[in-house]
PDB file of C-alpha atoms in Angstrom:
ATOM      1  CA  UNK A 129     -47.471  -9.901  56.594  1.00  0.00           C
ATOM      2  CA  UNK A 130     -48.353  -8.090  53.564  1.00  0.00           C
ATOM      3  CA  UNK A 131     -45.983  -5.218  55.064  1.00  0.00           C
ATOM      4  CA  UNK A 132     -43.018  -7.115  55.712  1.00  0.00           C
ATOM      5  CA  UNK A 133     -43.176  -8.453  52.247  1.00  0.00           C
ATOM      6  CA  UNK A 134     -42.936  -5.400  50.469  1.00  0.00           C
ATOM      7  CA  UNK A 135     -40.670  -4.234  53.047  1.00  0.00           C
ATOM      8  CA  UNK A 136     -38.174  -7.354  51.553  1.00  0.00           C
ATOM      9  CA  UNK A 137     -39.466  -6.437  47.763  1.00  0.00           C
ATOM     10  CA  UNK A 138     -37.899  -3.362  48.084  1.00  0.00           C
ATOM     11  CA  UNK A 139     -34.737  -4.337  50.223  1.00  0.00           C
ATOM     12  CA  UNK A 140     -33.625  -6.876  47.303  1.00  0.00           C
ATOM     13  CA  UNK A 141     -34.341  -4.428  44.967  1.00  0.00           C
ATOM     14  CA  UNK A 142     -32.582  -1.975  45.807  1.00  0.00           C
ATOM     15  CA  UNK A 143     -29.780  -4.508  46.859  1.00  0.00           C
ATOM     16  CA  UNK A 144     -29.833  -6.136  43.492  1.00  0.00           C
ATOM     17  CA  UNK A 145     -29.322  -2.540  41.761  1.00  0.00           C
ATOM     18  CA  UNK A 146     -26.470  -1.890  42.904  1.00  0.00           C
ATOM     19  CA  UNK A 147     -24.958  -5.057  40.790  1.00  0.00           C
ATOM     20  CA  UNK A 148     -22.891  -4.739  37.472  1.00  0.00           C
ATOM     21  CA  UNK A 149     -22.592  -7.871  35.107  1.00  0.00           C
ATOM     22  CA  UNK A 150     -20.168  -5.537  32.993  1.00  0.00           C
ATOM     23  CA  UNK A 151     -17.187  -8.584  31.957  1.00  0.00           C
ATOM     24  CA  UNK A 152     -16.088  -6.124  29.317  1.00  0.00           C
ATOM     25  CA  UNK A 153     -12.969  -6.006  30.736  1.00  0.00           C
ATOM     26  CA  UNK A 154     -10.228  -4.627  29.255  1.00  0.00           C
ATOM     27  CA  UNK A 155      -6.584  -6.383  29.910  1.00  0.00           C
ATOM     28  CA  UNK A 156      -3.831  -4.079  28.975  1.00  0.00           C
ATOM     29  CA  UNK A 157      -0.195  -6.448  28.923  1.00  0.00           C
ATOM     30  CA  UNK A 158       2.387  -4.424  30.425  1.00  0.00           C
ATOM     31  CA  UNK A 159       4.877  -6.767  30.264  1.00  0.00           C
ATOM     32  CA  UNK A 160       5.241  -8.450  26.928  1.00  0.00           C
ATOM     33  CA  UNK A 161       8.292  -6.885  24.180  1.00  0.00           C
ATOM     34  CA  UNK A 162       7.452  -6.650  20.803  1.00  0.00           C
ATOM     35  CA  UNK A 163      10.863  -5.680  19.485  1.00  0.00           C
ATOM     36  CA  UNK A 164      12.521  -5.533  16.135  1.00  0.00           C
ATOM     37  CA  UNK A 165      16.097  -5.167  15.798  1.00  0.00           C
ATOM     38  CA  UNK A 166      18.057  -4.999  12.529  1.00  0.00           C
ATOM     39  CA  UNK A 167      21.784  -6.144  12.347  1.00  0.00           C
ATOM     40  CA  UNK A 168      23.636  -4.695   9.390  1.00  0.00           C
ATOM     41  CA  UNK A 169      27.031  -5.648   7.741  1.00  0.00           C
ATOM     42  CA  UNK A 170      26.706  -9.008   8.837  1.00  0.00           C
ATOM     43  CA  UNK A 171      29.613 -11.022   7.796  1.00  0.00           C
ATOM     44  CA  UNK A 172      29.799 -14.876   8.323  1.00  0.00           C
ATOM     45  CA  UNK A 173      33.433 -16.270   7.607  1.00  0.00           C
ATOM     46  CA  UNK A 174      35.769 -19.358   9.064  1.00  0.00           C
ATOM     47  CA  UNK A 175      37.251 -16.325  11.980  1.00  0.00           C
ATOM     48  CA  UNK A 176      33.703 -16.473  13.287  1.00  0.00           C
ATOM     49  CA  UNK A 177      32.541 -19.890  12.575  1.00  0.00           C
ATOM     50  CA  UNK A 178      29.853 -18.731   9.876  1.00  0.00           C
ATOM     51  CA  UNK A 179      28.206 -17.568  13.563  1.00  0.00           C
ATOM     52  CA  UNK A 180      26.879 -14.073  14.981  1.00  0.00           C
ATOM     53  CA  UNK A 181      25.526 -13.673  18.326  1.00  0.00           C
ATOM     54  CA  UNK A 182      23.127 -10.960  19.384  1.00  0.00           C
ATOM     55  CA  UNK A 183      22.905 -10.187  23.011  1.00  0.00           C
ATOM     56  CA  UNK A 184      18.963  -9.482  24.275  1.00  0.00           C
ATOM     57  CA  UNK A 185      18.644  -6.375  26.611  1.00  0.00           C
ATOM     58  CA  UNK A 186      16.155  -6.947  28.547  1.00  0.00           C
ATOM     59  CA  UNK A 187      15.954 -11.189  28.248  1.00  0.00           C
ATOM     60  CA  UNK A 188      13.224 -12.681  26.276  1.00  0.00           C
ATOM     61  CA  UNK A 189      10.385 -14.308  28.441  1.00  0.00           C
ATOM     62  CA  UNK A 190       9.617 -17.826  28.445  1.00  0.00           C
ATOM     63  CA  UNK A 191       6.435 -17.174  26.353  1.00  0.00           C
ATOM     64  CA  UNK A 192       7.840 -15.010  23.784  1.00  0.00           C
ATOM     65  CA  UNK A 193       8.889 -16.366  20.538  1.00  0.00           C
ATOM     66  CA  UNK A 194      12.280 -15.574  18.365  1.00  0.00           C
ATOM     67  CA  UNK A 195      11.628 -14.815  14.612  1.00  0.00           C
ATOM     68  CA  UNK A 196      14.307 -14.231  12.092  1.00  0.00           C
ATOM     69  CA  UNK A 197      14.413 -12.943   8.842  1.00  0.00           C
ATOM     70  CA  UNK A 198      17.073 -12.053   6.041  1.00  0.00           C
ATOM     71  CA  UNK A 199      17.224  -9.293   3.560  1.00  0.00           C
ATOM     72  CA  UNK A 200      17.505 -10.251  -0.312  1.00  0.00           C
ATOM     73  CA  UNK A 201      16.813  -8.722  -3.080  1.00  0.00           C
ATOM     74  CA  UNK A 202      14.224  -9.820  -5.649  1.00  0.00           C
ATOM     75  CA  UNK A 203      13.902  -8.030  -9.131  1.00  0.00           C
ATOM     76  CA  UNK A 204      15.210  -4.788  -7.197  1.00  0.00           C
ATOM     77  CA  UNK A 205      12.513  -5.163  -4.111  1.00  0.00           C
ATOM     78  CA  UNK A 206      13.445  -5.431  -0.854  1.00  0.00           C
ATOM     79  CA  UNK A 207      12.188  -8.909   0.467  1.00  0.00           C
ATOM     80  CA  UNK A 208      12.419 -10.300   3.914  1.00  0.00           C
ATOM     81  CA  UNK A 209      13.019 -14.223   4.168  1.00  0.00           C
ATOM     82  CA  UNK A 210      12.150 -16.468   7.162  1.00  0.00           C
ATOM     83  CA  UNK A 211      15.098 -18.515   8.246  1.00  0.00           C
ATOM     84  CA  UNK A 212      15.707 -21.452   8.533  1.00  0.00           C
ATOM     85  CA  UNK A 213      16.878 -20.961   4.084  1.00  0.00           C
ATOM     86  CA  UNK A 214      18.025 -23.244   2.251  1.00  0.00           C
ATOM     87  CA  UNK A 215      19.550 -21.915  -0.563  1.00  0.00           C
ATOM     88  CA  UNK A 216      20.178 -24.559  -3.629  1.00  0.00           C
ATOM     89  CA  UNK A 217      23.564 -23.892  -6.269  1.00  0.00           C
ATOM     90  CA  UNK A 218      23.304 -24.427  -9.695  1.00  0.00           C
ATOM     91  CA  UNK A 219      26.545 -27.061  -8.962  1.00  0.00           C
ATOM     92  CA  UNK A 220      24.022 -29.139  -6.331  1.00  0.00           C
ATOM     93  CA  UNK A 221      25.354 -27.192  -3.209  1.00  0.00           C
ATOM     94  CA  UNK A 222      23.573 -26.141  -0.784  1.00  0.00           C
ATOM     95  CA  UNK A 223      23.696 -23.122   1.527  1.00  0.00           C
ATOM     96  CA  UNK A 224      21.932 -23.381   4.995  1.00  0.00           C
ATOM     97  CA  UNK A 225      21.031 -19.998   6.899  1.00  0.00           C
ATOM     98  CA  UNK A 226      19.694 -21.011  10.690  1.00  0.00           C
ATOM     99  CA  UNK A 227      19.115 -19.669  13.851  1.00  0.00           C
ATOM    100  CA  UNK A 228      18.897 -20.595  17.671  1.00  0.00           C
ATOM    101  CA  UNK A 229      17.814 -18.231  20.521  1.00  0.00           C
ATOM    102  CA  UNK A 230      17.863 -18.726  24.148  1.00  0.00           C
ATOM    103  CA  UNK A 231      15.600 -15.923  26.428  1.00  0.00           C
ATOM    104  CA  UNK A 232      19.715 -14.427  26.629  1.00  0.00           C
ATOM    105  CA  UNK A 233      20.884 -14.015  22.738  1.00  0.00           C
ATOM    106  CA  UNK A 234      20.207 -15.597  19.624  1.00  0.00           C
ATOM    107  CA  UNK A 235      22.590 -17.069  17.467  1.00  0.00           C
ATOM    108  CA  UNK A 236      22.602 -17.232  13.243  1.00  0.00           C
ATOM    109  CA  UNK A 237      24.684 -19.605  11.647  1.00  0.00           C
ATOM    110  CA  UNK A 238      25.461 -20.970   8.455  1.00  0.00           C
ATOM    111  CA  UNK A 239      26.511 -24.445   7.236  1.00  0.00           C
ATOM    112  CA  UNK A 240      27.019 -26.135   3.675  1.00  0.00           C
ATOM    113  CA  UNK A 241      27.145 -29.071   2.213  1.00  0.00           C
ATOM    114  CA  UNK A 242      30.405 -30.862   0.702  1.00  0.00           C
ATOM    115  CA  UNK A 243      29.433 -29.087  -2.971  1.00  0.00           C
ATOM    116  CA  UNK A 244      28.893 -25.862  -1.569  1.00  0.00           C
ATOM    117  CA  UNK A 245      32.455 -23.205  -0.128  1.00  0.00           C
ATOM    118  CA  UNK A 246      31.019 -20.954   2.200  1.00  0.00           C
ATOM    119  CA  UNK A 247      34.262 -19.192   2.125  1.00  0.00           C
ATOM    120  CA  UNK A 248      34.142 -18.659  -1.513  1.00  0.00           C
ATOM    121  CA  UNK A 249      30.390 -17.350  -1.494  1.00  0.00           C
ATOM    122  CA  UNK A 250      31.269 -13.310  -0.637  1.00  0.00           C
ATOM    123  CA  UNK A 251      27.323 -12.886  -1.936  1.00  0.00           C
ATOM    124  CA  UNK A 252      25.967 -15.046   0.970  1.00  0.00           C
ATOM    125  CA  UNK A 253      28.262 -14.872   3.428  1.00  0.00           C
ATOM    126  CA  UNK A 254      29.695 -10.986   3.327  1.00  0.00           C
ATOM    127  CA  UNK A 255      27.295  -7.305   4.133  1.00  0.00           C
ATOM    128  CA  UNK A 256      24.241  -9.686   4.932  1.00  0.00           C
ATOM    129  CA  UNK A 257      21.049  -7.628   7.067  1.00  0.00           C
ATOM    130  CA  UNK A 258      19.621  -9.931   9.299  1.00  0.00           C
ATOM    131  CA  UNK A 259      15.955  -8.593  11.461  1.00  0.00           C
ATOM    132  CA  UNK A 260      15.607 -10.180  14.635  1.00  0.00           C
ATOM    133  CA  UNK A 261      11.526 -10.051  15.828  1.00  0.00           C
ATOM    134  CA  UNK A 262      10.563 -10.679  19.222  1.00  0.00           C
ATOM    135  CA  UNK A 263       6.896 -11.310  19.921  1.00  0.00           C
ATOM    136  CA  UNK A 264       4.810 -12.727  22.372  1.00  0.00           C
ATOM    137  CA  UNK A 265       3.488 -16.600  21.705  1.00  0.00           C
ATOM    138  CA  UNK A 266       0.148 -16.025  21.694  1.00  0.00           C
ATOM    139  CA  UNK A 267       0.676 -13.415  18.957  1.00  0.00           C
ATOM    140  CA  UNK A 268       3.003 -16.039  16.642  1.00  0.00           C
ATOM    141  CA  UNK A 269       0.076 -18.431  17.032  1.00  0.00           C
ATOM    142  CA  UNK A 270      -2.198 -15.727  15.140  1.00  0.00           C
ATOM    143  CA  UNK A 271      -0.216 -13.943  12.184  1.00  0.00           C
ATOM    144  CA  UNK A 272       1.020 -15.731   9.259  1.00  0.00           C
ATOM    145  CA  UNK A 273       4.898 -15.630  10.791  1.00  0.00           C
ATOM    146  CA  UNK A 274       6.340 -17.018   7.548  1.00  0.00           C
ATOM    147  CA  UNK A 275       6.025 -13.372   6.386  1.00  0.00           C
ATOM    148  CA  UNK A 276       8.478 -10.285   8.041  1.00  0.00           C
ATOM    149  CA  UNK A 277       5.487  -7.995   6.527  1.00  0.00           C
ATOM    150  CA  UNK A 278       2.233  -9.580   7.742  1.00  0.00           C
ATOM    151  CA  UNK A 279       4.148  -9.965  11.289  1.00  0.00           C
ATOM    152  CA  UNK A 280       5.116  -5.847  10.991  1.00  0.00           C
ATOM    153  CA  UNK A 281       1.449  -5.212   9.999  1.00  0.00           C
ATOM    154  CA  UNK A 282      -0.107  -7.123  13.004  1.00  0.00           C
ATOM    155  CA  UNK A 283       2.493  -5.667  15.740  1.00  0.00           C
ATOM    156  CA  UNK A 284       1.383  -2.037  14.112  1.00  0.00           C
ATOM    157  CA  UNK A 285      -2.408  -3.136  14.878  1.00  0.00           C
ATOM    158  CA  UNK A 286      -1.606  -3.421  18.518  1.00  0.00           C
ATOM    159  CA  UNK A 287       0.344  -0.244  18.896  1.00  0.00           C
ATOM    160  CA  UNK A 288       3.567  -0.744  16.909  1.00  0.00           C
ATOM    161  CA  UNK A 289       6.535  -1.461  16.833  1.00  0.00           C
ATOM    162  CA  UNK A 290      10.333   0.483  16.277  1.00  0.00           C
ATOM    163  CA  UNK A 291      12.858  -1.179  13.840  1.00  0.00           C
ATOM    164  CA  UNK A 292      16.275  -0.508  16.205  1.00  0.00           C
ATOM    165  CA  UNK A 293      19.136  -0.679  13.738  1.00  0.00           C
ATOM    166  CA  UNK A 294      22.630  -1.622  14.704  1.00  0.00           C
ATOM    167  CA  UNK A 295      25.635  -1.965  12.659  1.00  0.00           C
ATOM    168  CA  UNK A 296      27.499  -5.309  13.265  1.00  0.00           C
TER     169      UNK A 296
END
């Protein structure tokens, strides 16, 4: 008895050995686009609605999330603004800058109210540079996306990212 015991000790030892509780593992996502493209010499006027389209190549996924931001200039820095804007006129207009994306294109737009002539605004409607960021949603849900540079810093963190510039 005492034989076939040890004979069973040392069978589920060296079966129990063999085992690895290593859950250490590493996922590498093949599939998800972090992309940043940059649309220059953007003009909005009544021949195009106060409306640009940009075409995605390849489509966005279901889980990925559209940001936009637009260029201004701030005490001679470059600054990058999250739209939706709304920009306020010293004569109570008001100046709208807005986006909508489908996993195809995304559209920017701009409206006004009655105080505010879009057509008459060459500072905010003519040469704007708009940067279109494409990120996965789990990623918006853990960078501050409300800024263009904390967004750029995080994508670098998990490999980078290329700014792909395109004149409109």
């Amino acid at each position: 008895m005492k034989k076939i015991f040890l004979f069973f000790a040392f069978a589920g030892m060296a079966v129990f050995t063999g085992c690895d509780n290593d859950d250490d593992v590493v996922y590498t996502d093949n599939d998800t686009i972090s992309q940043v493209i940059e649309l220059t010499n953007v003009d909005f006027n009544a021949g195009n609605n106060f409306t640009i389209f940009y075409q995605f190549a390849p489509p966005t996924f279901d889980a990925d999330v559209v940001l936009v931001y637009r260029l201004v200039n701030v005490d001679g820095f470059d600054v990058w603004q999250q739209i939706p804007r709304t920009i306020y006129l010293n004569n109570g207009g008001e100046v709208d800058y807005d986006f909508n994306f489908t996993a195809d294109d995304v559209e920017i737009f701009m409206q006004s109210n009655e105080f505010a002539d879009l057509n008459a605004l060459p500072g905010l409607t003519q040469n704007q540079i708009f940067r279109i960021v494409r990120v996965p949603g789990f990623f918006a849900n853990t960078v501050n996306v409300n800024s263009y540079d904390a967004v750029i810093e995080a994508l670098g963190q998990q490999g980078g990212v290329e700014v792909h510039r395109l004149e409109n």
